Coordinates of C-alpha atoms in Angstrom, one line a residue:
Chain A
M1 CA -1.2 -50.7 26.3
T2 CA -2.2 -50.5 29.8
A3 CA -3.0 -47.1 31.6
R4 CA -0.1 -47.7 33.7
G5 CA 1.9 -48.0 30.8
L6 CA 0.8 -44.8 29.1
F7 CA 1.4 -42.9 32.4
A8 CA 5.0 -44.0 32.5
L9 CA 5.7 -42.9 28.9
C10 CA 4.2 -39.6 29.5
L11 CA 6.4 -39.1 32.2
L12 CA 9.7 -39.8 30.3
T13 CA 8.5 -37.4 27.5
V14 CA 7.5 -34.8 29.6
G15 CA 9.9 -35.2 32.4
P16 CA 13.1 -33.6 30.6
A17 CA 11.1 -30.5 29.6
F18 CA 9.9 -29.7 33.0
A19 CA 13.3 -30.9 35.1
A20 CA 14.4 -27.8 37.1
P21 CA 17.8 -26.6 36.7
F22 CA 20.7 -27.5 39.3
V23 CA 22.7 -24.7 40.6
Y24 CA 26.3 -25.5 41.3
V25 CA 28.3 -23.3 43.7
T26 CA 32.1 -23.2 44.2
N27 CA 33.3 -22.8 48.0
E28 CA 36.7 -21.4 47.9
R29 CA 37.6 -22.2 51.5
S30 CA 36.0 -25.6 52.0
A31 CA 37.3 -27.1 48.9
N32 CA 33.8 -28.3 47.9
V33 CA 31.1 -27.4 45.2
T34 CA 27.7 -27.4 46.8
V35 CA 24.6 -28.4 44.2
I36 CA 21.2 -26.9 44.7
D37 CA 18.0 -28.0 43.1
A38 CA 16.3 -25.1 41.6
A39 CA 13.0 -26.4 42.1
T40 CA 12.8 -26.4 46.0
D41 CA 16.2 -24.2 46.4
K42 CA 17.3 -26.9 48.8
P43 CA 21.1 -27.9 48.8
L44 CA 21.3 -31.6 47.6
Y45 CA 24.9 -32.6 47.9
N46 CA 28.6 -31.5 48.3
L47 CA 31.0 -32.7 45.7
H48 CA 34.6 -32.5 46.9
T49 CA 37.2 -30.5 44.7
G50 CA 40.3 -30.1 46.9
G51 CA 42.4 -26.9 46.5
R52 CA 40.6 -23.7 46.2
P53 CA 37.5 -23.9 43.7
R54 CA 36.4 -20.6 41.8
G55 CA 35.5 -19.9 38.5
I56 CA 32.7 -22.4 37.3
Q57 CA 31.3 -22.8 33.9
V58 CA 28.8 -25.4 32.0
S59 CA 29.2 -26.7 28.8
A60 CA 27.1 -25.4 25.9
D61 CA 25.2 -28.9 26.0
G62 CA 24.8 -28.9 29.6
R63 CA 26.6 -32.1 30.5
T64 CA 29.6 -30.7 32.0
V65 CA 30.4 -28.5 35.0
Y66 CA 34.0 -27.0 34.9
V67 CA 35.5 -25.7 37.9
A68 CA 38.7 -23.7 38.1
R69 CA 41.0 -25.3 41.1
S70 CA 44.2 -23.6 42.5
D71 CA 46.4 -23.9 45.4
P72 CA 45.0 -22.3 48.7
Q73 CA 48.7 -21.1 49.3
F74 CA 49.1 -18.1 47.5
N75 CA 51.3 -18.1 44.2
K76 CA 52.3 -21.6 45.1
Q77 CA 52.3 -23.6 42.0
S78 CA 51.3 -27.1 42.4
P79 CA 49.3 -30.0 40.9
L80 CA 46.2 -28.8 42.5
D81 CA 46.0 -25.9 39.6
S82 CA 43.6 -27.5 37.3
I83 CA 40.3 -27.2 35.7
L84 CA 38.2 -30.1 36.8
A85 CA 35.2 -31.6 34.8
I86 CA 32.1 -32.8 36.7
D87 CA 29.8 -35.0 35.0
V88 CA 26.6 -33.7 35.7
A89 CA 24.8 -37.2 35.3
K90 CA 27.4 -38.9 37.0
K91 CA 27.5 -36.6 39.8
R92 CA 31.3 -36.7 40.1
V93 CA 34.6 -35.6 39.0
T94 CA 35.7 -37.3 36.0
A95 CA 38.6 -35.0 34.5
H96 CA 41.5 -33.0 35.7
L97 CA 42.6 -30.6 32.8
D98 CA 45.7 -28.8 32.7
A99 CA 44.9 -25.0 32.9
G100 CA 48.3 -23.3 33.7
S101 CA 49.4 -21.9 37.0
D102 CA 46.4 -20.3 39.4
P103 CA 43.5 -20.6 37.2
E104 CA 40.7 -18.4 38.3
Q105 CA 38.2 -17.9 35.7
F106 CA 37.5 -19.1 32.1
A107 CA 35.2 -19.6 29.5
V108 CA 34.2 -22.7 27.5
S109 CA 34.3 -22.2 23.9
R110 CA 30.6 -22.7 21.9
D111 CA 31.8 -26.0 20.4
G112 CA 32.7 -27.2 23.7
K113 CA 36.3 -28.2 22.2
R114 CA 38.4 -25.2 24.2
L115 CA 38.5 -23.6 27.6
F116 CA 40.2 -19.8 28.0
I117 CA 41.4 -19.3 31.4
T118 CA 43.0 -16.5 33.4
N119 CA 46.1 -17.5 35.2
E120 CA 46.4 -14.5 37.9
D121 CA 50.0 -14.7 38.9
A122 CA 51.5 -15.5 35.5
G123 CA 49.5 -12.5 33.6
T124 CA 48.5 -14.8 30.8
A125 CA 45.4 -16.7 29.4
S126 CA 45.6 -20.2 28.6
V127 CA 43.8 -22.1 26.2
T128 CA 43.2 -25.8 27.1
D129 CA 42.2 -28.3 24.4
L130 CA 39.9 -30.3 26.0
A131 CA 40.3 -33.4 23.7
Q132 CA 44.1 -33.5 24.3
R133 CA 43.6 -32.0 28.0
K134 CA 46.4 -29.7 28.0
V135 CA 47.3 -26.1 27.3
T136 CA 48.1 -25.5 23.5
A137 CA 48.5 -21.7 23.5
T138 CA 49.5 -19.1 26.2
L139 CA 48.5 -15.6 25.8
V140 CA 50.0 -12.6 27.3
V141 CA 47.2 -10.4 28.6
G142 CA 47.0 -7.6 31.2
V143 CA 48.6 -7.7 35.0
E144 CA 46.6 -9.7 37.2
P145 CA 43.8 -11.3 35.0
E146 CA 40.6 -12.1 36.2
G147 CA 37.3 -12.2 34.3
V148 CA 36.6 -14.0 31.2
A149 CA 33.5 -13.7 29.1
L150 CA 32.7 -15.4 25.6
S151 CA 30.6 -13.5 22.8
P152 CA 27.2 -15.4 22.1
D153 CA 28.6 -15.9 18.6
G154 CA 31.7 -17.8 20.1
R155 CA 34.0 -15.2 18.0
W156 CA 35.5 -13.0 21.0
I157 CA 37.0 -13.6 24.3
Y158 CA 37.0 -10.7 26.8
V159 CA 39.7 -10.8 29.6
T160 CA 39.6 -8.2 32.2
A161 CA 43.1 -7.2 34.4
E162 CA 42.9 -5.9 37.7
T163 CA 45.9 -3.8 37.9
S164 CA 46.5 -2.8 34.4
N165 CA 42.8 -1.5 34.0
T166 CA 42.7 -3.4 30.8
V167 CA 40.5 -5.7 28.6
S168 CA 42.0 -7.8 26.0
V169 CA 40.2 -9.3 23.2
I170 CA 41.0 -12.6 21.9
D171 CA 39.8 -13.8 18.5
T172 CA 39.0 -17.5 19.2
K173 CA 39.5 -18.0 15.5
R174 CA 43.0 -16.9 15.3
N175 CA 44.2 -17.8 19.5
E176 CA 45.2 -14.4 19.4
V177 CA 45.1 -11.1 21.3
V178 CA 43.8 -8.9 18.8
S179 CA 42.8 -5.7 20.8
S180 CA 43.0 -4.0 24.3
F181 CA 41.3 -1.1 25.9
L182 CA 41.3 0.5 29.2
V183 CA 38.1 0.6 31.4
D184 CA 37.7 2.2 35.1
P185 CA 40.0 0.9 38.2
R186 CA 40.1 -2.8 39.0
P187 CA 38.3 -4.7 36.4
R188 CA 36.8 -7.8 37.7
A189 CA 34.2 -9.5 35.6
A190 CA 32.5 -9.3 32.0
A191 CA 29.4 -10.2 30.5
F192 CA 27.8 -9.9 27.2
S193 CA 24.5 -9.4 26.0
P194 CA 22.4 -12.1 24.3
D195 CA 22.5 -10.2 21.1
G196 CA 26.2 -9.6 21.1
T197 CA 26.1 -6.2 20.4
R198 CA 27.1 -5.1 23.9
A199 CA 29.4 -6.2 26.9
W200 CA 29.3 -5.1 30.4
I201 CA 32.6 -4.6 32.3
T202 CA 32.4 -4.2 36.3
S203 CA 35.4 -2.0 38.0
E204 CA 35.4 -2.9 41.6
I205 CA 37.7 0.3 42.5
G206 CA 35.8 2.4 39.9
G207 CA 32.4 1.6 41.3
T208 CA 31.2 1.6 37.7
V209 CA 30.1 -0.8 34.9
S210 CA 31.7 0.2 31.6
V211 CA 29.5 -0.3 28.5
V212 CA 31.5 -1.9 25.4
D213 CA 30.3 -1.6 21.7
V214 CA 31.6 -5.3 20.7
K215 CA 31.6 -4.0 16.8
H216 CA 34.5 -2.0 17.8
H217 CA 36.0 -3.3 20.9
E218 CA 35.3 0.3 22.5
V219 CA 33.9 1.7 25.9
I220 CA 30.9 4.0 25.0
A221 CA 29.7 4.7 28.3
A222 CA 30.2 4.0 32.3
I223 CA 27.4 3.6 34.8
D224 CA 27.9 4.8 38.1
L225 CA 26.6 2.6 40.8
A226 CA 25.3 3.1 44.3
L227 CA 27.4 4.5 46.9
R228 CA 29.7 1.9 48.3
A229 CA 29.2 -0.6 45.5
K230 CA 32.4 -2.8 44.5
P231 CA 30.9 -4.0 41.7
V232 CA 32.4 -7.8 40.8
G233 CA 30.3 -10.5 39.3
I234 CA 27.9 -9.6 36.3
V235 CA 25.3 -11.4 34.3
V236 CA 22.5 -10.2 31.7
S237 CA 18.9 -11.3 31.7
P238 CA 18.1 -13.7 28.6
D239 CA 16.1 -10.9 26.9
G240 CA 18.8 -8.6 27.4
R241 CA 16.7 -5.8 29.2
W242 CA 18.6 -6.3 32.5
V243 CA 22.1 -6.1 33.7
Y244 CA 22.8 -7.8 37.4
V245 CA 25.6 -6.7 39.2
A246 CA 27.0 -8.1 42.2
N247 CA 28.3 -5.4 44.6
G248 CA 31.1 -7.5 46.9
H249 CA 31.6 -5.5 50.0
G250 CA 28.5 -3.5 49.4
D251 CA 26.5 -6.4 50.3
S252 CA 23.7 -6.0 47.6
I253 CA 22.8 -6.5 43.9
S254 CA 22.3 -3.7 41.4
V255 CA 19.9 -4.1 38.6
V256 CA 21.1 -1.6 35.4
D257 CA 18.5 -0.9 32.7
A258 CA 20.2 -1.9 29.7
K259 CA 18.8 0.5 27.6
K260 CA 18.7 3.7 29.9
L261 CA 22.3 2.6 30.8
E262 CA 21.4 3.5 34.6
A263 CA 21.1 1.5 37.9
V264 CA 17.4 1.3 38.5
N265 CA 17.2 -0.9 41.8
V266 CA 19.1 -2.0 44.6
V267 CA 18.4 -5.9 46.0
R268 CA 20.2 -6.3 49.6
V269 CA 21.5 -9.9 49.6
G270 CA 23.9 -11.9 52.1
R271 CA 27.5 -10.5 52.8
R272 CA 30.3 -9.9 49.7
P273 CA 28.3 -11.6 46.9
W274 CA 30.5 -12.4 44.2
G275 CA 29.4 -14.6 41.7
L276 CA 26.1 -14.6 39.9
A277 CA 23.8 -16.9 37.4
L278 CA 20.4 -16.5 36.4
T279 CA 18.0 -19.2 35.6
P280 CA 17.6 -20.0 31.7
D281 CA 14.2 -18.5 32.0
G282 CA 15.6 -15.3 33.7
R283 CA 13.2 -15.5 36.4
K284 CA 15.5 -16.4 39.3
L285 CA 19.2 -14.8 40.3
Y286 CA 21.4 -16.8 42.3
T287 CA 24.2 -14.8 44.3
A288 CA 27.2 -16.5 46.1
N289 CA 27.7 -14.7 49.0
G290 CA 31.2 -15.0 50.3
L291 CA 31.5 -13.8 53.9
S292 CA 27.9 -15.0 55.2
N293 CA 28.4 -18.6 53.4
D294 CA 25.0 -18.6 51.6
V295 CA 23.2 -18.2 48.4
S296 CA 20.6 -15.3 48.0
V297 CA 18.0 -16.4 45.3
I298 CA 16.2 -13.3 44.0
D299 CA 12.8 -13.0 42.3
T300 CA 13.9 -11.1 39.7
K301 CA 10.2 -9.8 39.0
A302 CA 9.5 -8.9 42.4
L303 CA 13.2 -8.0 43.0
K304 CA 12.8 -9.6 46.5
V305 CA 15.1 -12.5 48.2
I306 CA 13.0 -15.3 48.4
A307 CA 15.4 -17.8 49.6
T308 CA 18.8 -18.2 51.3
I309 CA 20.5 -21.3 51.0
P310 CA 23.4 -22.3 53.1
V311 CA 26.5 -23.9 51.6
G312 CA 29.9 -24.2 52.2
E313 CA 32.7 -21.9 53.2
G314 CA 33.7 -18.8 51.3
P315 CA 31.0 -19.5 48.2
W316 CA 32.7 -17.7 45.2
G317 CA 31.4 -18.7 41.9
V318 CA 27.8 -20.0 40.5
A319 CA 26.6 -21.7 37.4
I320 CA 23.3 -23.2 36.3
A321 CA 22.9 -26.7 34.4
P322 CA 19.7 -27.2 32.7
G323 CA 18.1 -30.3 34.5
A324 CA 17.0 -32.5 31.6
D325 CA 19.8 -35.1 31.7
S326 CA 19.3 -35.9 35.5
A327 CA 15.6 -37.2 34.3
K328 CA 17.0 -39.7 31.9
Chain B
M1 CA 59.8 -16.1 30.7
T2 CA 58.8 -17.4 27.4
T3 CA 55.5 -15.8 27.3
R4 CA 57.2 -12.6 27.9
R5 CA 59.8 -12.8 25.6
R6 CA 57.0 -13.8 22.6
F7 CA 55.1 -10.8 23.9
L8 CA 58.0 -8.6 23.2
Q9 CA 59.0 -9.9 19.8
L10 CA 55.0 -9.4 19.1
T11 CA 55.4 -5.7 19.8
A12 CA 58.5 -4.9 19.4
T13 CA 58.3 -3.4 15.8
A14 CA 55.0 -2.2 14.3
L15 CA 55.4 -1.5 10.6
A16 CA 53.0 0.1 8.2
W17 CA 52.6 -0.2 4.3
T18 CA 52.2 3.4 3.1
G19 CA 50.8 4.5 0.0
S20 CA 54.3 5.5 -1.8
G21 CA 55.3 1.8 -0.9
R22 CA 57.7 2.1 1.7
L23 CA 57.6 0.4 4.5
V24 CA 58.1 2.8 7.7
R25 CA 57.5 2.5 11.5
A26 CA 54.0 3.1 12.5
E27 CA 53.4 6.4 14.5
T28 CA 53.4 5.3 18.0
R29 CA 53.2 7.3 21.3
H30 CA 56.3 7.1 23.6
L31 CA 55.3 8.4 27.1
L32 CA 58.0 9.5 29.2
L33 CA 58.4 9.6 33.0
A34 CA 61.2 10.4 35.2
Q35 CA 62.1 9.7 38.7
I36 CA 64.3 12.1 40.2
L37 CA 66.8 10.4 43.1
P38 CA 70.0 11.4 44.9
A39 CA 73.3 10.0 44.4
T40 CA 72.9 7.9 47.4
Q41 CA 70.1 6.0 46.0
S42 CA 67.3 4.7 48.0
T43 CA 66.8 1.1 46.9
A44 CA 63.3 0.9 48.2
A45 CA 62.3 4.1 46.0
S46 CA 63.7 3.0 42.8
Q47 CA 62.4 -0.8 43.0
G48 CA 58.9 0.5 43.8
A49 CA 59.1 2.8 40.8
L50 CA 60.5 0.2 38.3
L51 CA 58.2 -2.3 39.4
A52 CA 55.1 0.2 38.6
A53 CA 57.1 1.3 35.4
E54 CA 57.5 -2.2 34.3
E55 CA 53.6 -2.9 34.9
A56 CA 52.7 0.3 32.9
A57 CA 55.0 -0.6 30.1
R58 CA 53.2 -3.9 29.7
T59 CA 49.9 -2.2 30.0
A60 CA 51.5 0.4 27.2
E61 CA 52.2 -2.3 24.8
L62 CA 49.0 -4.0 25.1
L63 CA 47.5 -0.2 24.0
G64 CA 50.0 0.0 21.3
T65 CA 52.0 2.7 23.1
H66 CA 55.2 2.9 24.7
L67 CA 55.9 3.8 28.4
E68 CA 59.4 4.5 29.8
L69 CA 60.7 5.7 33.3
R70 CA 64.1 7.4 33.3
V71 CA 66.0 8.0 36.5
G72 CA 68.2 10.9 37.1
Q73 CA 69.9 12.8 39.9
P74 CA 68.4 16.4 40.8
G75 CA 70.6 18.3 38.7
E76 CA 69.4 16.3 35.7
A77 CA 65.5 16.9 36.4
T78 CA 65.5 19.9 33.7
A79 CA 67.3 17.5 31.2
L80 CA 64.6 15.2 31.5
I81 CA 61.8 17.5 31.2
D82 CA 63.3 18.8 27.8
Q83 CA 63.5 15.2 26.7
G84 CA 59.5 15.2 26.9
A85 CA 59.1 13.8 30.6
L86 CA 55.3 14.3 31.3
A87 CA 55.9 14.0 35.0
L88 CA 58.5 14.1 38.0
I89 CA 58.6 11.3 40.7
G90 CA 60.8 12.2 44.0
G91 CA 61.6 14.4 46.5
L92 CA 62.4 12.1 49.2
D93 CA 63.4 14.7 51.7
A94 CA 62.3 18.3 52.7
S95 CA 64.7 20.2 50.7
A96 CA 64.4 17.8 47.6
R97 CA 60.7 18.1 47.7
A98 CA 61.2 22.1 47.9
A99 CA 63.5 22.3 44.8
L100 CA 61.9 20.0 42.4
A101 CA 58.3 21.6 43.6
K102 CA 60.0 25.0 42.5
L103 CA 60.9 23.4 39.3
A104 CA 57.6 21.8 38.7
E105 CA 55.5 25.2 39.4
A106 CA 57.9 27.0 37.3
L107 CA 57.8 24.7 34.2
G108 CA 54.4 23.3 34.6
V109 CA 55.2 19.7 35.1
P110 CA 53.6 17.7 37.7
L111 CA 55.7 16.4 40.6
L112 CA 54.5 13.1 42.7
T113 CA 56.5 13.3 45.9
T114 CA 57.2 10.3 48.2
R115 CA 59.0 10.5 51.6
A116 CA 61.9 8.7 52.8
P117 CA 61.5 6.7 56.3
G118 CA 61.4 9.3 59.0
D119 CA 60.9 12.2 57.0
T120 CA 58.8 14.2 59.7
S121 CA 59.1 17.6 57.8
P122 CA 55.5 19.5 57.7
D123 CA 53.1 20.0 54.9
E124 CA 54.1 22.5 52.3
P125 CA 51.3 24.6 50.8
L126 CA 48.9 23.6 48.1
R127 CA 50.6 23.9 44.7
E128 CA 49.2 23.3 41.2
H129 CA 51.4 20.7 40.1
V130 CA 52.6 18.9 43.1
F131 CA 50.9 15.7 44.4
H132 CA 51.8 14.0 47.5
V133 CA 51.4 10.3 47.6
A134 CA 53.3 9.5 51.0
S135 CA 51.2 10.6 54.2
S136 CA 52.7 13.7 56.0
P137 CA 53.0 13.7 59.9
R138 CA 49.6 15.4 59.7
D139 CA 48.0 12.7 58.0
R140 CA 49.7 10.1 60.5
R141 CA 48.3 12.5 63.5
E142 CA 44.7 12.3 62.1
A143 CA 44.8 8.8 61.5
L144 CA 46.0 8.1 65.2
A145 CA 43.3 10.4 66.7
R146 CA 40.6 8.1 64.3
W147 CA 42.3 5.1 65.9
K148 CA 41.7 6.5 69.4
G149 CA 44.9 4.1 69.9
Q150 CA 47.8 3.7 72.2
E151 CA 50.8 6.3 71.6
S152 CA 53.2 3.0 70.8
V153 CA 51.4 2.6 67.6
E154 CA 53.0 3.3 64.4
I155 CA 51.1 4.7 61.5
V156 CA 52.1 3.4 58.4
D157 CA 51.4 3.8 54.1
W158 CA 51.6 0.1 53.6
H159 CA 53.0 -2.9 55.2
P160 CA 54.4 -6.2 53.6
S161 CA 51.9 -8.4 55.5
L162 CA 49.1 -6.6 53.9
K163 CA 46.9 -9.1 52.3
R164 CA 43.3 -7.8 51.2
F165 CA 42.0 -5.8 48.4
G166 CA 44.8 -7.4 46.1
A167 CA 47.6 -6.3 48.4
E168 CA 49.0 -9.9 49.0
Q169 CA 49.3 -9.9 45.1
L170 CA 51.5 -6.8 44.9
N171 CA 53.6 -7.6 47.9
Q172 CA 54.0 -11.0 46.2
R173 CA 54.8 -9.4 42.8
Y174 CA 57.4 -7.2 44.6
K175 CA 59.2 -10.0 46.7
E176 CA 59.3 -12.1 43.4
R177 CA 60.9 -9.3 41.6
F178 CA 63.3 -8.0 44.1
G179 CA 63.7 -10.9 46.9
T180 CA 62.8 -8.3 49.6
A181 CA 59.4 -7.1 51.4
M182 CA 57.6 -4.0 49.9
E183 CA 58.4 -1.3 52.7
P184 CA 56.0 1.9 52.6
L185 CA 58.8 3.7 50.6
A186 CA 58.4 0.8 47.9
W187 CA 54.6 1.5 47.8
T188 CA 54.5 5.2 47.7
S189 CA 57.2 5.1 44.5
W190 CA 55.1 2.3 42.9
M191 CA 52.0 4.6 43.7
A192 CA 53.4 7.4 42.3
V193 CA 54.2 6.1 39.2
K194 CA 51.1 4.1 38.8
A195 CA 49.3 7.0 39.4
A196 CA 51.5 9.2 36.7
A197 CA 51.6 6.4 34.2
E198 CA 47.7 5.8 34.5
A199 CA 46.8 9.4 33.7
A200 CA 49.5 9.2 30.7
L201 CA 47.8 5.9 29.2
R202 CA 44.1 7.5 29.9
G203 CA 45.2 10.2 27.0
A204 CA 47.3 12.8 29.0
D205 CA 50.0 13.7 26.3
T206 CA 51.4 16.9 28.0
P207 CA 52.5 17.8 31.4
A208 CA 49.6 20.4 32.0
E209 CA 46.9 17.8 30.5
L210 CA 48.5 15.2 33.3
S211 CA 48.7 17.5 35.9
R212 CA 44.6 18.2 35.5
R213 CA 44.2 14.2 35.3
L214 CA 45.9 13.9 38.3
G215 CA 43.4 15.9 40.3
T216 CA 40.3 14.2 38.8
L217 CA 41.1 10.5 38.4
G218 CA 40.7 8.0 41.0
F219 CA 43.2 5.3 41.5
D220 CA 43.4 1.6 42.5
G221 CA 46.5 1.3 44.8
H222 CA 45.5 -2.1 46.4
K223 CA 43.9 -0.5 49.2
G224 CA 40.0 -1.7 48.7
L225 CA 39.1 2.2 48.2
R226 CA 39.1 4.5 45.2
L227 CA 42.3 6.5 45.8
R228 CA 42.2 10.3 45.1
F229 CA 44.3 13.5 45.4
R230 CA 42.2 16.0 47.9
P231 CA 41.4 19.2 46.0
S232 CA 42.5 21.3 48.9
D233 CA 46.2 20.1 49.6
H234 CA 47.1 17.7 47.1
H235 CA 47.4 14.8 49.6
L236 CA 46.1 11.2 48.5
Q237 CA 43.2 10.3 50.5
Q238 CA 43.9 6.6 51.5
P239 CA 43.5 4.3 54.1
L240 CA 46.7 4.0 56.6
Y241 CA 47.5 1.1 58.8
A242 CA 48.5 1.1 62.6
V243 CA 51.0 -1.0 63.5
S244 CA 51.7 -2.4 66.8
G245 CA 52.4 -6.4 66.9
V246 CA 49.2 -6.5 64.9
L247 CA 48.3 -4.5 61.7
A248 CA 44.9 -2.6 61.4
E249 CA 43.7 -0.5 59.1
I250 CA 42.4 3.2 59.4
A251 CA 40.2 4.2 56.5
P252 CA 40.4 7.8 55.5
E253 CA 37.9 10.3 57.4
E254 CA 36.4 11.9 54.1
N255 CA 35.9 9.5 51.2
D256 CA 33.1 9.4 49.0
E257 CA 33.1 5.5 49.3

């Protein structure tokens, strides 16, 4: 084998392991998704979605990015209401999935076979079977449902509802709501700790993060965030040590110590951060800043904004797909 | 609608098997609220209250309890309290407010007041069990002073064209339910029932406890701020809106946000 051939072989073997992830940002007012290279933190290209794209999630295998798209005209049911499947390798939309009306946020089941979607205007959660590409169950949850989170073991889906201040618990084995509990006013989003023992729920009007004992589906504490915090998006670090909260109209990110159950830091970002995503190693946090049309990148060790990336209009959600596939 | 029917079927009967081998209805909390309306009914007041009651009833079902709003005329207030009403909603004009407030104080049952359009009667003194959801003339004067604006501006508690902070969703739900726009009295009636229902759902199962919680809880009225009843006079601290062709929000002066 020649030296050149050996070199090429090494690249092939090593390439995927070192490939940086890609960051996908939904822009609700410019009807597209901006794709960012996490290695350089530069925008690469935009994918047209049409409608009003908001919720965004990556499949467990990292090959598909799903985007919830609804009609920009409020409460008007239309063919625009669907979940789009973006093939990460092909860099294009490859499927439109039935999602019920006005889909906003959702979760992908661990086995990659189902989506659990909130329908804000209908007050329901839809379960979409990905093989059949259609809604196979519609579950009644609280009024104005919004946030959706899946437990790490794949068993529970938490659905928050803004008007009823509830979290409904869906058992993914039975496709049924098995429990509901109250949290502080206007719950927006939920996230689980990596070990699955705790869930964290933001309450925008309450200005708090509710801490939930997942075993009993019970609130055990409420953490007051900084003055003017309007907590919306939330993520937990891969080691479970930190919880990052987007403060919406507070224009900042709060860092919550998951052991002490208190906010320990605030990082100023762009205007009205909403969706959040962490790189798989937990080193960088991306925030979708809805009113400044950009994404802030935070170094989670230094707790400093290290880049501000212009995206489309009204950035809403962020998801990070591992970059391994792109190196093929 | 299929989903609603299915939901009701699922929650209509909760049965439990007892040790003695008999099927009995499981003990379920039943939370009762009462709206007191004069014989000449106000459509906006009853519709706003009804929407909040329906939404709260749905939340109650999720939590395994029942919540009901009964509507009575002024002469029926005492009977409704005897039936177990945890709170009264009403007092559209000064004389009705005064009569209900007297009853509320005497029996220790919270009263949440709203105001009919054009009611310019002055504030009443602070009472332990009386909470005012609608703005008073003084609240509106203070808002106007903060607005520093034209005399022709009208200060309102709510407007059907509001969009931010989930207002669009609430306006839309109301319009879909009743086919009319959500006027200020509809919003204050909705807010009054929502606040009372929320205090009840969060564990207040006596009128005294509900009064206490109304004084301490923060509420979401789709106005973007946590709304509280000011301890000094039990008026809801809330953003008001200036209307003069265009709509502008005026935030309350003292707010912990």
